[in-house]
Tab-separated table of C-alpha atoms in Angstrom:
chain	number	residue	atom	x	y	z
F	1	UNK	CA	0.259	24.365	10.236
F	2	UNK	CA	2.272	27.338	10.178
F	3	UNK	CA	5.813	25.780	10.946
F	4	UNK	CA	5.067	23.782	7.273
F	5	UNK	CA	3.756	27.264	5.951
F	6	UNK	CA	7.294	28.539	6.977
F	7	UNK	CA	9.626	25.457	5.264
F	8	UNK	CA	6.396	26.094	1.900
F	9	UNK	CA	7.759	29.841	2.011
F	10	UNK	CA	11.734	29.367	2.350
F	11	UNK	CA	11.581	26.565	-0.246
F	12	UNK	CA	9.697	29.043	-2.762
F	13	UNK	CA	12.124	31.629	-2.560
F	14	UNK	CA	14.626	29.391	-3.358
F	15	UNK	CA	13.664	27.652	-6.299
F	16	UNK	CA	12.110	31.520	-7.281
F	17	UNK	CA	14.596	33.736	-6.295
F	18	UNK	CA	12.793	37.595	-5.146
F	19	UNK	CA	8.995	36.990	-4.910
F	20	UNK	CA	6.583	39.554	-4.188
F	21	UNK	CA	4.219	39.184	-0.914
F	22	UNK	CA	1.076	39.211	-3.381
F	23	UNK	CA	2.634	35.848	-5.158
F	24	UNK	CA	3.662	34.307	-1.870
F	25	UNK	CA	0.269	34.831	-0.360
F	26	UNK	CA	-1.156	33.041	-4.039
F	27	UNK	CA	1.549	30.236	-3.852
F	28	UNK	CA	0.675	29.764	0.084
F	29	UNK	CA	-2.944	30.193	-0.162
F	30	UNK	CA	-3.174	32.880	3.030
F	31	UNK	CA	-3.215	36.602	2.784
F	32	UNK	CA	-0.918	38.752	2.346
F	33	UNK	CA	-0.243	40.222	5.824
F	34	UNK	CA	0.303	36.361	6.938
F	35	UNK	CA	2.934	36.632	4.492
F	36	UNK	CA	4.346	39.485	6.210
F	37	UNK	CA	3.805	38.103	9.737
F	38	UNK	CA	5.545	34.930	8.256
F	39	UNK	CA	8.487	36.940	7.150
F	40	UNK	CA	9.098	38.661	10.085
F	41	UNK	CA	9.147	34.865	12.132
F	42	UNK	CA	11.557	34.048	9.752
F	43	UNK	CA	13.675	36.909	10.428
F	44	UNK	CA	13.799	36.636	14.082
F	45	UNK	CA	14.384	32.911	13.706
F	46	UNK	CA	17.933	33.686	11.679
F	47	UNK	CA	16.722	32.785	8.285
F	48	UNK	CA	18.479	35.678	6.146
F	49	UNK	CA	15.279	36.932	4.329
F	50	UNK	CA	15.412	40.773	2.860
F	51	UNK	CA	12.847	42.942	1.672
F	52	UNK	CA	13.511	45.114	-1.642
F	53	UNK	CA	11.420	48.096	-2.920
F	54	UNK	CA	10.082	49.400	-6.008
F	55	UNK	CA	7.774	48.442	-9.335
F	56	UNK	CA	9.579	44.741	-9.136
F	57	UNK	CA	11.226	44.356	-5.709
F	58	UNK	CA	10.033	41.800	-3.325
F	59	UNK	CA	11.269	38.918	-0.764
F	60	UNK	CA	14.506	37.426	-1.115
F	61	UNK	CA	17.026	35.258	0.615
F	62	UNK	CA	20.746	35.808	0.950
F	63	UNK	CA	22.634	34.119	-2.171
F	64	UNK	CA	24.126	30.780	-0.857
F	65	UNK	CA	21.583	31.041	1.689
F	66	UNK	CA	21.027	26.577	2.533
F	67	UNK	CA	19.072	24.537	4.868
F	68	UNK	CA	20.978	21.087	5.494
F	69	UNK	CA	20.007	18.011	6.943
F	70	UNK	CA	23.198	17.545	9.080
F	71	UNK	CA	24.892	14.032	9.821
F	72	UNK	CA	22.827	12.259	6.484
F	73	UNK	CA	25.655	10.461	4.838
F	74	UNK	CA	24.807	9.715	1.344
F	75	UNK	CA	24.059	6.243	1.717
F	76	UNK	CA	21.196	7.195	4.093
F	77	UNK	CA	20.305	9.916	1.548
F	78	UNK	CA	19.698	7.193	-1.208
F	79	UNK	CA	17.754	5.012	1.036
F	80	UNK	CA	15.365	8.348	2.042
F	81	UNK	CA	14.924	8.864	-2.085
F	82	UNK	CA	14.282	5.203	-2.937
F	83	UNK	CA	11.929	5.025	0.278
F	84	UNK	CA	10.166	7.567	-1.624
F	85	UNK	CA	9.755	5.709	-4.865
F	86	UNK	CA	7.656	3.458	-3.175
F	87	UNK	CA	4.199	3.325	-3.875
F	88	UNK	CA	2.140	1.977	-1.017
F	89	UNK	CA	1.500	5.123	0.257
F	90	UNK	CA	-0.544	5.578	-2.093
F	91	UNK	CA	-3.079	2.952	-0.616
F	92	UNK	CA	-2.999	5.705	2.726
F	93	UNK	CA	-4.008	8.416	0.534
F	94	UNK	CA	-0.217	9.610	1.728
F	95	UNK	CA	1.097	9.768	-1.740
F	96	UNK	CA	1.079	13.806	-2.432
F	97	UNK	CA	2.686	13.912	0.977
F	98	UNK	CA	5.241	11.752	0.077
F	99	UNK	CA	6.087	13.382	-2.835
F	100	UNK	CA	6.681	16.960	-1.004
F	101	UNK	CA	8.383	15.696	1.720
F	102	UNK	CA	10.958	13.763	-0.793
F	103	UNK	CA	11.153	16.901	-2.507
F	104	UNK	CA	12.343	18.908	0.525
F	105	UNK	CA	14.661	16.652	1.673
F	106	UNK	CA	16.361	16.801	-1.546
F	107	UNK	CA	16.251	20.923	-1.147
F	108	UNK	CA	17.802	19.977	2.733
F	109	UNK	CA	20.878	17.801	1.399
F	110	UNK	CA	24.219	18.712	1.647
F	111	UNK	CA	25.280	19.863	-1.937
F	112	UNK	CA	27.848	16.928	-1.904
F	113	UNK	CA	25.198	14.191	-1.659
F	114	UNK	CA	22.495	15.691	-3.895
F	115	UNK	CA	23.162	15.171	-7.132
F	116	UNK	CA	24.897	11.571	-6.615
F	117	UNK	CA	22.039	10.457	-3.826
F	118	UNK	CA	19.415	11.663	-6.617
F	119	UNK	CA	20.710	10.254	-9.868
F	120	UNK	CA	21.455	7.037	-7.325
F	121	UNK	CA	17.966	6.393	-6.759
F	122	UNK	CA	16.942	7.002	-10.253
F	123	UNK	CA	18.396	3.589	-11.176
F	124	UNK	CA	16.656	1.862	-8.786
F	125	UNK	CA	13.182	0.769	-9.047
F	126	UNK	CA	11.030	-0.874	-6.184
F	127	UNK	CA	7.525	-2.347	-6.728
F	128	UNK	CA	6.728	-1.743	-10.709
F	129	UNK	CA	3.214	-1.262	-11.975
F	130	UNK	CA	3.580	-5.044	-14.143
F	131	UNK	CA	5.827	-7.839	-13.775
F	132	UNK	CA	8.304	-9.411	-16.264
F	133	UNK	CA	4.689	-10.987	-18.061
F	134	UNK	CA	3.225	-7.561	-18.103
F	135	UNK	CA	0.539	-8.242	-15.631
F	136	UNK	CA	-0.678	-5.130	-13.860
F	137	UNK	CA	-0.996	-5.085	-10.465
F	138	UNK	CA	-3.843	-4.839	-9.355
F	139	UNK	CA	-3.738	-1.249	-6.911
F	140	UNK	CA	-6.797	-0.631	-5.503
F	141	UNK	CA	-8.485	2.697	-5.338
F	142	UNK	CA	-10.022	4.056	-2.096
F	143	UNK	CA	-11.860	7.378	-1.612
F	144	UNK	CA	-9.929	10.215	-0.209
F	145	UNK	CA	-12.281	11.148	2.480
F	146	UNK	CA	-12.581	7.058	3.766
F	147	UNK	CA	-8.496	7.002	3.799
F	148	UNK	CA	-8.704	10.570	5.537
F	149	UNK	CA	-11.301	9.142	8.190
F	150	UNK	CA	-9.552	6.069	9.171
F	151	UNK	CA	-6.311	7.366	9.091
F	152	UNK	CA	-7.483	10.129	11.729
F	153	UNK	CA	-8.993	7.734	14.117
F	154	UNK	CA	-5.865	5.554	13.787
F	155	UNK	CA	-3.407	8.134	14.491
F	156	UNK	CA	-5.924	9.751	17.424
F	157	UNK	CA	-6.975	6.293	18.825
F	158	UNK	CA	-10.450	7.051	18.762
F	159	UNK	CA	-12.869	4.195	17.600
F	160	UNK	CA	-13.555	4.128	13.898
F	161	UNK	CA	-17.663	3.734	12.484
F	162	UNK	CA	-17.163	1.967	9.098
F	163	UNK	CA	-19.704	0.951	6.661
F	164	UNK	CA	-18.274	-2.263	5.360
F	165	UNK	CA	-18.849	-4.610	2.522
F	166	UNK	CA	-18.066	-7.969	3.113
F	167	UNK	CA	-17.767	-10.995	0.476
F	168	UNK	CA	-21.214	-11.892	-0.852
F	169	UNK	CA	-22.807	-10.334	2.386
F	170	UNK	CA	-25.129	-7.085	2.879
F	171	UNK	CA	-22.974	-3.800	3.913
F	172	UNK	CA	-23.884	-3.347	7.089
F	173	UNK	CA	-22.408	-0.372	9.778
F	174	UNK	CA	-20.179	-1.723	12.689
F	175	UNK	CA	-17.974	0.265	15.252
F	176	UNK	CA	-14.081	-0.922	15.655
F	177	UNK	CA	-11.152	-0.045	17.680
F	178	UNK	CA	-8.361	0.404	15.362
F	179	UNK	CA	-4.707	-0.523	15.666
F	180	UNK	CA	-3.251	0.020	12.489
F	181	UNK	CA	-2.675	-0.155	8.809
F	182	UNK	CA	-1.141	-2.608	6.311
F	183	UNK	CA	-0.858	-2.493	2.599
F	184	UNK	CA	0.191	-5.577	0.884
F	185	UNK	CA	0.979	-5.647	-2.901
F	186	UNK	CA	-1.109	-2.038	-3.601
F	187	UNK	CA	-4.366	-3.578	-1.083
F	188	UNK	CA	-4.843	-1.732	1.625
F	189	UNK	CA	-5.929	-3.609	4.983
F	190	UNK	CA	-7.342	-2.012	8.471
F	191	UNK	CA	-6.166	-4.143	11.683
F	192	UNK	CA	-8.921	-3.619	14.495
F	193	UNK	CA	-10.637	-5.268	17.314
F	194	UNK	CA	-14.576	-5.490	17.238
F	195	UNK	CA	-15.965	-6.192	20.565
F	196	UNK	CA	-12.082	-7.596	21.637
F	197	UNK	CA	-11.912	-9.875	18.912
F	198	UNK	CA	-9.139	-9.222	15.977
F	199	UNK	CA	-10.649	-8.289	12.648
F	200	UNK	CA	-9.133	-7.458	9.486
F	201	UNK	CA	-10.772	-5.246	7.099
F	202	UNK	CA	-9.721	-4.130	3.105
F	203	UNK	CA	-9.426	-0.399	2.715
F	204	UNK	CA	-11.358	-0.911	-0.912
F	205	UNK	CA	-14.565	-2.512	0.744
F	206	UNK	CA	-15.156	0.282	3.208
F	207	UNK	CA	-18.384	2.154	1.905
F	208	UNK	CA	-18.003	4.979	4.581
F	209	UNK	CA	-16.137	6.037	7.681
F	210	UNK	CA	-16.225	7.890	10.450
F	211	UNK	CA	-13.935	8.795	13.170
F	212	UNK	CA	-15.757	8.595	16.811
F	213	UNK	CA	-15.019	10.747	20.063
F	214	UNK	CA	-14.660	7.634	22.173
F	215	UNK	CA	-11.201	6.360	22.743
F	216	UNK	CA	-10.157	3.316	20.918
F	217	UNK	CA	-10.069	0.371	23.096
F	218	UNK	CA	-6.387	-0.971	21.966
F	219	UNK	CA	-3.041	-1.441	23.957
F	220	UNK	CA	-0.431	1.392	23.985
F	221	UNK	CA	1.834	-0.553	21.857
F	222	UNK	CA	2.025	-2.603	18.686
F	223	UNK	CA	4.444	-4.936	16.298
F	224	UNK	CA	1.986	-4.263	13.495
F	225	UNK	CA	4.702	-7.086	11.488
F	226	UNK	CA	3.908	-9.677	14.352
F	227	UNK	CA	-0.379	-8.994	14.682
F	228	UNK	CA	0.030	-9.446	10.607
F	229	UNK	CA	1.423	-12.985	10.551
F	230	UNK	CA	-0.612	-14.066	13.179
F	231	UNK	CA	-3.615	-12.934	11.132
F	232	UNK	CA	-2.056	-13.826	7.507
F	233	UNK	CA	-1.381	-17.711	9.676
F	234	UNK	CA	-4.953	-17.866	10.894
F	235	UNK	CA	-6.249	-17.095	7.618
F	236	UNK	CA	-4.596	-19.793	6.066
F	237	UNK	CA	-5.221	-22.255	8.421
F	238	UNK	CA	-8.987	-21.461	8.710
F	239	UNK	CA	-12.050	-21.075	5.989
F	240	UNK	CA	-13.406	-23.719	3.913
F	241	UNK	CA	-9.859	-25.590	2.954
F	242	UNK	CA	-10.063	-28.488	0.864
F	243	UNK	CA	-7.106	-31.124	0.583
F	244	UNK	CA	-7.058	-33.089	-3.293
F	245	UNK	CA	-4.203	-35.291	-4.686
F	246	UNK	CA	-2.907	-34.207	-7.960
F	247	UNK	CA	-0.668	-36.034	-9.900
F	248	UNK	CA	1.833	-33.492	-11.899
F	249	UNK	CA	4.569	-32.847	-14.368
F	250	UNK	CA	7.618	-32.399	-12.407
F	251	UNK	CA	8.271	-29.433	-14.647
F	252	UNK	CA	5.021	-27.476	-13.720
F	253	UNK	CA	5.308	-28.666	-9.796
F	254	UNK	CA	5.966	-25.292	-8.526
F	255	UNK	CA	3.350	-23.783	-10.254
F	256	UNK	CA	1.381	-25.550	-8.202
F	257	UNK	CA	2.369	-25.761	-4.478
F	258	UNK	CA	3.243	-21.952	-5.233
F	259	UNK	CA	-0.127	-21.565	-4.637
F	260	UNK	CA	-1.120	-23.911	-2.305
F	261	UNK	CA	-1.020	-23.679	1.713
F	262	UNK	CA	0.217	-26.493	2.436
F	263	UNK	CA	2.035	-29.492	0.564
F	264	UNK	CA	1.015	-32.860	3.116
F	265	UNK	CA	2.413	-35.792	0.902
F	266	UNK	CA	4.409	-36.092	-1.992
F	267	UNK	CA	6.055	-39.046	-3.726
F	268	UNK	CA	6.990	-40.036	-7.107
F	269	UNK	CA	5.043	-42.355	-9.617
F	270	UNK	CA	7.253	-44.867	-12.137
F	271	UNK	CA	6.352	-42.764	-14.716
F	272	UNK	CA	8.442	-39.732	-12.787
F	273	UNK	CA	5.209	-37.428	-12.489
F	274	UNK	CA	4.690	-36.290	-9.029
F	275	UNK	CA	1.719	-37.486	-6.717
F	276	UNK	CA	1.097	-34.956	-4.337
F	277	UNK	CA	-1.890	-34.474	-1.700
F	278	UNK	CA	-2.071	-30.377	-1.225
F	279	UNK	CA	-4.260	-28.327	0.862
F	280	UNK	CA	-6.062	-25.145	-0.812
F	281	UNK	CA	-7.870	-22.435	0.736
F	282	UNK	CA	-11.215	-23.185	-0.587
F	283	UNK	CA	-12.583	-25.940	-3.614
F	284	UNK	CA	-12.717	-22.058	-5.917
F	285	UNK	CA	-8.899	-22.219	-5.549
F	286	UNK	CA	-8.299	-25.672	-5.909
F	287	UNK	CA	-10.454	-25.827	-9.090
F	288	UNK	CA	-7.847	-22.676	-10.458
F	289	UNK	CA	-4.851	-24.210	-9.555
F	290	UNK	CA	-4.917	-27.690	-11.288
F	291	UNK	CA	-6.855	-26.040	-14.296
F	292	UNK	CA	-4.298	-23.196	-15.172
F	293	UNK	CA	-1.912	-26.788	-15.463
F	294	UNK	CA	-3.712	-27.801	-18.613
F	295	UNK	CA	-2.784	-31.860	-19.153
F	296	UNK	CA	0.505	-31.060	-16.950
F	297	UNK	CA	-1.811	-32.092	-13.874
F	298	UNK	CA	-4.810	-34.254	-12.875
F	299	UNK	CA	-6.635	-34.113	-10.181
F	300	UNK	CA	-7.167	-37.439	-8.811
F	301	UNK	CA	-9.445	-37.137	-5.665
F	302	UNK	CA	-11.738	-35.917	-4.691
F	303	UNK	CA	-14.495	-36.874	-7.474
F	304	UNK	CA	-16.101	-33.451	-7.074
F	305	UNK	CA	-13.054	-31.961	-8.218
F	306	UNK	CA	-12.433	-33.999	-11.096
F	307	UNK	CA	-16.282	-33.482	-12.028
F	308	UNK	CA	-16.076	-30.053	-12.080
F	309	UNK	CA	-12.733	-29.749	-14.035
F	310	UNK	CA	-14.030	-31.877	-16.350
F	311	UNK	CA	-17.616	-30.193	-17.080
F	312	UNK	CA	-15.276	-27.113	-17.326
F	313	UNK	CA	-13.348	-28.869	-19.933
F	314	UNK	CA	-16.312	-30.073	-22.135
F	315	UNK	CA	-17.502	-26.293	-21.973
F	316	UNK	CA	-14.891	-25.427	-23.763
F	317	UNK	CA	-14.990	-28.042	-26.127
F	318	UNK	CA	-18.137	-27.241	-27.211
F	319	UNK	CA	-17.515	-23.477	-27.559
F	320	UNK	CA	-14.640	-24.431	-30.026
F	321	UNK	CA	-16.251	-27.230	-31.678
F	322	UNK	CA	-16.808	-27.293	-35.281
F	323	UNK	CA	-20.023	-25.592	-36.023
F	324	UNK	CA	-22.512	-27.424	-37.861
């Protein structure tokens, strides 16, 4: 767009200084008599931009010469950088566009709150690649021309043709109206309606996209916060969930119902472990949860369970037995 092509070319000459119309047109990708045409509109628009001749003149713009973002006190300055920092737009495919925008607001801020608003936000960190344990999250990588396709039907409200890959299923085309997007710890998530019904689809499992002529079929309106609980709540309230007792180390109990859905009974045995009846998403889960406790749990009922945790066991055993 040519109003961005105008910020691109004031922004230029002020980090550069005089720049010739050849280097402009290089930096700005366009010709060089857009460059001229592009001078001129800033001219007439006030922007105090001068022309000088010879082997090493060029375009300039008056010394002192400052865009400002008026009324931006520097707390709101800080909270635009550290907004920045942020990486889920990176899951949108939005994260080069992030960047340059963070970079010309710094340009736009009044000289008072730039340096202290910057070196502000460089002491604060949101959402690190690892934890305290060194675990990586894990961000998920999506295609630029997938996010570039969804986003467009999104923002246009035009129905969306995705090629999706569902858990353990064949990928198979379907046609959605889209309402909006979520990312959740560096996992990027679509929230449509297929054929009126809500569905909820991960950025990283769409094989293809493509944006349709047809007008989405979606309301005007939308608390994308509220349609994600509601979804996030019938997810964990639907599925193949599987309630087990546990008996547990009072010590390791929150490592437990951490990741649980629900907690339905819990009561204390005389030996002061915990006996607790818990409710897990599916018997995959369940099976991880007790398991990662090592002898600081034991699954009690039902039998499957303690089958399987205990063929698991034995596995082991016999991987690290002596060897004959």
């Amino acid at each position: 767009m040519r109003a961005d092509r105008l910020v691109s070319l004031v922004l230029l000459l002020r980090q550069h200084g005089r720049l010739s119309a050849a280097t402009l047109a290089r930096e700005l990708e366009v010709s060089t008599r857009t460059v001229l045409r592009d001078i001129e509109a800033l001219s007439a628009a006030g922007v105090p931009v001068y022309a000088e001749r010879g082997r090493h003149g060029g375009f300039a713009l008056l010394p002192g010469f400052r865009t400002e973002l008026t009324g931006l006190n520097h707390d709101e300055a800080l909270a635009l950088l550290v907004a920045g920092s942020r990486r889920g737009a990176q899951a949108f495919g939005l994260g080069s566009a992030l960047a340059s925008a963070m970079l010309k607001v710094v340009d736009a801020l009044p000289e008072s709150y730039r340096d202290t608003a910057a070196g502000a936000a460089q002491r604060l960190l949101v959402d690190p690649e690892t934890d305290l344990l060194s675990r990586r999250l894990a961000a998920e990588e999506v295609p630029d021309t997938i996010v570039a396709a969804v986003l467009r039907a999104v923002f246009a409200g035009h129905k969306l043709r995705i090629h999706y890959a569902a858990v353990d299923r064949t990928p198979k085309w379907r046609t959605v109206d889209p309402i909006g997007l979520v990312t959740v710890r560096e996992q990027g998530y679509l929230l449509a309606t297929r054929s009126g019904a809500d569905r909820t689809y991960r950025l990283s499992r769409i094989l293809a996209a493509e944006e349709l002529a047809e007008p989405a079929q979606r309301p005007d309106r939308v608390d994308l916060d509220r349609a994600w609980q509601e979804r996030s709540r019938r997810f964990r309230t639907g599925g193949d969930q599987v309630t087990v007792q546990v008996r547990v180390d009072p010590a390791r109990r929150e490592d437990l119902v951490g990741t649980a859905l629900a907690v339905l009974v819990e009561e204390a045995d005389a030996d002061g472990r915990l006996r607790l009846e818990v409710t897990f998403q599916d018997p995959r889960h369940a099976e991880w949860a007790v398991w990662q406790l090592g002898t600081n749990a034991e699954a009690l009922a039902p039998q499957w369970l303690r089958d399987s945790l205990r063929d698991r066991a034995a596995a082991i055993a016999t991987c690290y037995g002596v060897p004959s």
